[in-house]
Amino acid sequence: MKNGIKNWVVTGLLLGGLLCFGVGASAQTKPVNPELASLEKPYHPKADAQKDIDSLVVLAGKEKKHIILQAGGNWCIWCLRFNKFIQENKTVNAYIKDNFLYYHVNWSPENKNEAVFDRYAKDKGKEYGYPFFIVLDSEGKVLSTRESGNLEDGKSYDEDKVMTFLKESSAKAVNSK
């Protein structure tokens, strides 16, 4: 009888251990977000962001445009949604092309671009979350930083709010003040 009870206890412990291991193993596997997987990945962790921004400043001076730096990463669903929004919305896309140079500054465990963020928007990622925007003039001076949450609409962005942000940030608007 004692051996029978011992066998049941041992069997119960083994099954319990297997169940815990199985649950633990599945909890450690991140589920794939189909939307995240389907969106274009515009951030490049291996890029030399400062070198790229320096080149944009030279070009912005020639073209008399401002620069928008979109801070975020390929891990960030809202960052990728904003990229999709500006690519697919013809009004927004045309306005950006006519008035700005645009760059995605990566922030991820692979490359936090600490020197870039310290220079242009110290601690704004902590304050705003991602994505957030840094607007530079044609000389590379920070004109403003902007969080993106109040530009959202459902699982996308509101055209009127985005256009207001862009129009307020353009060289034409800033230079006319």
Short mmCIF file of C-alpha atoms in Angstrom, two decimals:
data_model
loop_
_atom_site.label_atom_id
_atom_site.label_comp_id
_atom_site.label_asym_id
_atom_site.label_seq_id
_atom_site.Cartn_x
_atom_site.Cartn_y
_atom_site.Cartn_z
CA MET A 1 0.00 0.00 0.00
CA LYS A 2 2.81 2.40 0.94
CA ASN A 3 4.58 1.65 -2.35
CA GLY A 4 1.33 2.36 -4.23
CA ILE A 5 0.97 5.74 -2.55
CA LYS A 6 4.64 6.52 -3.18
CA ASN A 7 4.19 5.66 -6.86
CA TRP A 8 1.15 7.94 -7.10
CA VAL A 9 2.99 10.78 -5.37
CA VAL A 10 6.06 10.37 -7.56
CA THR A 11 3.90 10.14 -10.69
CA GLY A 12 1.96 13.24 -9.59
CA LEU A 13 5.16 15.17 -8.98
CA LEU A 14 6.58 14.15 -12.33
CA LEU A 15 3.40 15.12 -14.18
CA GLY A 16 3.22 18.39 -12.25
CA GLY A 17 6.84 19.13 -13.13
CA LEU A 18 6.22 18.39 -16.80
CA LEU A 19 3.15 20.62 -16.81
CA CYS A 20 5.09 23.45 -15.16
CA PHE A 21 7.96 23.01 -17.60
CA GLY A 22 5.55 23.00 -20.54
CA VAL A 23 3.76 26.12 -19.33
CA GLY A 24 7.07 27.84 -18.58
CA ALA A 25 8.47 26.95 -21.98
CA SER A 26 5.44 28.28 -23.81
CA ALA A 27 5.37 31.44 -21.68
CA GLN A 28 8.94 32.20 -22.70
CA THR A 29 8.11 32.00 -26.41
CA LYS A 30 6.86 35.36 -27.63
CA PRO A 31 3.79 35.09 -29.82
CA VAL A 32 4.24 36.53 -33.29
CA ASN A 33 2.20 39.67 -33.92
CA PRO A 34 0.98 39.25 -37.51
CA GLU A 35 0.55 43.01 -37.99
CA LEU A 36 4.07 43.76 -36.74
CA ALA A 37 5.49 41.02 -38.96
CA SER A 38 3.68 42.40 -42.03
CA LEU A 39 4.84 46.02 -41.77
CA GLU A 40 7.91 47.51 -43.48
CA LYS A 41 10.93 47.83 -41.18
CA PRO A 42 12.40 51.33 -41.83
CA TYR A 43 14.82 51.40 -38.88
CA HIS A 44 18.40 50.26 -39.40
CA PRO A 45 20.18 49.34 -36.14
CA LYS A 46 23.57 49.09 -37.88
CA ALA A 47 23.35 52.55 -39.46
CA ASP A 48 25.62 55.37 -38.32
CA ALA A 49 22.76 57.70 -37.47
CA GLN A 50 24.91 60.75 -36.75
CA LYS A 51 26.75 60.42 -40.06
CA ASP A 52 23.40 60.05 -41.88
CA ILE A 53 21.95 63.09 -40.08
CA ASP A 54 25.06 65.15 -40.89
CA SER A 55 24.55 64.31 -44.59
CA LEU A 56 20.89 65.29 -44.33
CA VAL A 57 21.83 68.66 -42.81
CA VAL A 58 24.05 69.42 -45.80
CA LEU A 59 21.24 68.46 -48.18
CA ALA A 60 18.63 70.37 -46.14
CA GLY A 61 20.75 73.52 -46.44
CA LYS A 62 20.81 73.18 -50.21
CA GLU A 63 17.11 72.36 -50.49
CA LYS A 64 15.99 74.84 -47.79
CA LYS A 65 14.05 72.14 -45.97
CA HIS A 66 13.70 71.02 -42.40
CA ILE A 67 14.48 67.50 -41.22
CA ILE A 68 12.16 65.21 -39.30
CA LEU A 69 13.79 62.48 -37.28
CA GLN A 70 11.34 59.75 -36.32
CA ALA A 71 12.69 58.02 -33.22
CA GLY A 72 11.73 54.41 -32.66
CA GLY A 73 12.47 50.90 -33.78
CA ASN A 74 11.28 47.95 -35.79
CA TRP A 75 10.00 46.42 -32.54
CA CYS A 76 7.49 49.28 -32.07
CA ILE A 77 4.07 48.71 -33.64
CA TRP A 78 3.16 52.42 -33.47
CA CYS A 79 6.46 53.39 -35.13
CA LEU A 80 5.74 51.03 -38.01
CA ARG A 81 2.12 52.13 -38.22
CA PHE A 82 3.25 55.76 -38.56
CA ASN A 83 5.68 54.81 -41.30
CA LYS A 84 2.89 52.96 -43.12
CA PHE A 85 0.56 55.94 -42.64
CA ILE A 86 2.98 58.46 -44.16
CA GLN A 87 3.77 56.11 -47.05
CA GLU A 88 0.13 55.38 -47.92
CA ASN A 89 -1.55 58.72 -47.21
CA LYS A 90 -1.01 60.67 -50.45
CA THR A 91 -1.60 64.11 -48.92
CA VAL A 92 0.81 63.55 -46.03
CA ASN A 93 3.38 61.80 -48.23
CA ALA A 94 3.42 64.61 -50.79
CA TYR A 95 3.72 67.28 -48.08
CA ILE A 96 6.65 65.51 -46.46
CA LYS A 97 8.45 65.09 -49.79
CA ASP A 98 7.94 68.75 -50.66
CA ASN A 99 8.94 70.18 -47.29
CA PHE A 100 11.19 67.82 -45.33
CA LEU A 101 13.98 65.33 -45.35
CA TYR A 102 12.90 62.35 -43.26
CA TYR A 103 14.97 59.88 -41.27
CA HIS A 104 14.20 56.99 -38.92
CA VAL A 105 16.55 57.05 -35.91
CA ASN A 106 16.80 53.58 -34.43
CA TRP A 107 16.39 52.94 -30.72
CA SER A 108 16.66 49.27 -29.82
CA PRO A 109 18.74 46.97 -27.64
CA GLU A 110 21.07 46.44 -30.63
CA ASN A 111 21.72 50.17 -31.00
CA LYS A 112 20.30 52.79 -28.67
CA ASN A 113 22.02 55.66 -30.53
CA GLU A 114 22.70 57.23 -27.14
CA ALA A 115 24.98 59.98 -28.47
CA VAL A 116 22.39 61.00 -31.08
CA PHE A 117 19.54 61.09 -28.58
CA ASP A 118 21.68 62.90 -26.00
CA ARG A 119 22.47 65.55 -28.62
CA TYR A 120 19.00 66.08 -30.09
CA ALA A 121 16.41 64.88 -27.58
CA LYS A 122 17.84 63.85 -24.24
CA ASP A 123 15.44 61.61 -22.30
CA LYS A 124 12.52 62.32 -24.66
CA GLY A 125 12.03 58.58 -25.28
CA LYS A 126 11.37 58.12 -21.57
CA GLU A 127 9.08 61.14 -21.51
CA TYR A 128 7.14 60.55 -24.74
CA GLY A 129 7.48 56.87 -25.57
CA TYR A 130 7.91 55.83 -29.21
CA PRO A 131 7.65 56.99 -31.84
CA PHE A 132 8.49 60.59 -31.21
CA PHE A 133 9.71 63.26 -33.58
CA ILE A 134 12.64 65.65 -33.59
CA VAL A 135 12.41 68.56 -36.01
CA LEU A 136 15.70 70.09 -37.14
CA ASP A 137 16.22 73.21 -39.20
CA SER A 138 18.45 73.22 -42.28
CA GLU A 139 21.49 73.81 -40.07
CA GLY A 140 20.80 70.85 -37.79
CA LYS A 141 19.46 72.90 -34.87
CA VAL A 142 16.60 71.32 -32.91
CA LEU A 143 13.43 73.32 -33.45
CA SER A 144 11.07 71.04 -31.56
CA THR A 145 10.35 67.57 -30.30
CA ARG A 146 6.92 66.01 -30.44
CA GLU A 147 5.25 62.95 -29.01
CA SER A 148 2.96 60.99 -31.32
CA GLY A 149 0.16 59.72 -29.08
CA ASN A 150 -2.13 62.67 -29.73
CA LEU A 151 -1.80 62.12 -33.49
CA GLU A 152 -3.34 58.64 -33.27
CA ASP A 153 -6.76 57.62 -34.50
CA GLY A 154 -7.81 54.06 -33.76
CA LYS A 155 -4.96 51.83 -34.92
CA SER A 156 -3.59 54.49 -37.25
CA TYR A 157 -3.12 58.24 -37.34
CA ASP A 158 -5.37 61.23 -38.00
CA GLU A 159 -4.56 63.04 -41.25
CA ASP A 160 -5.64 66.48 -40.00
CA LYS A 161 -3.56 66.24 -36.81
CA VAL A 162 -0.50 64.98 -38.67
CA MET A 163 -0.84 67.71 -41.30
CA THR A 164 -1.13 70.37 -38.58
CA PHE A 165 2.09 69.07 -37.00
CA LEU A 166 3.85 69.04 -40.37
CA LYS A 167 2.66 72.49 -41.43
CA GLU A 168 3.73 74.00 -38.08
CA SER A 169 7.15 72.36 -38.48
CA SER A 170 7.92 73.25 -42.09
CA ALA A 171 10.61 75.75 -43.04
CA LYS A 172 7.93 77.93 -44.66
CA ALA A 173 5.96 78.19 -41.41
CA VAL A 174 8.97 78.68 -39.14
CA ASN A 175 10.61 81.23 -41.45
CA SER A 176 7.39 83.25 -41.77
CA LYS A 177 7.21 83.86 -37.99
#
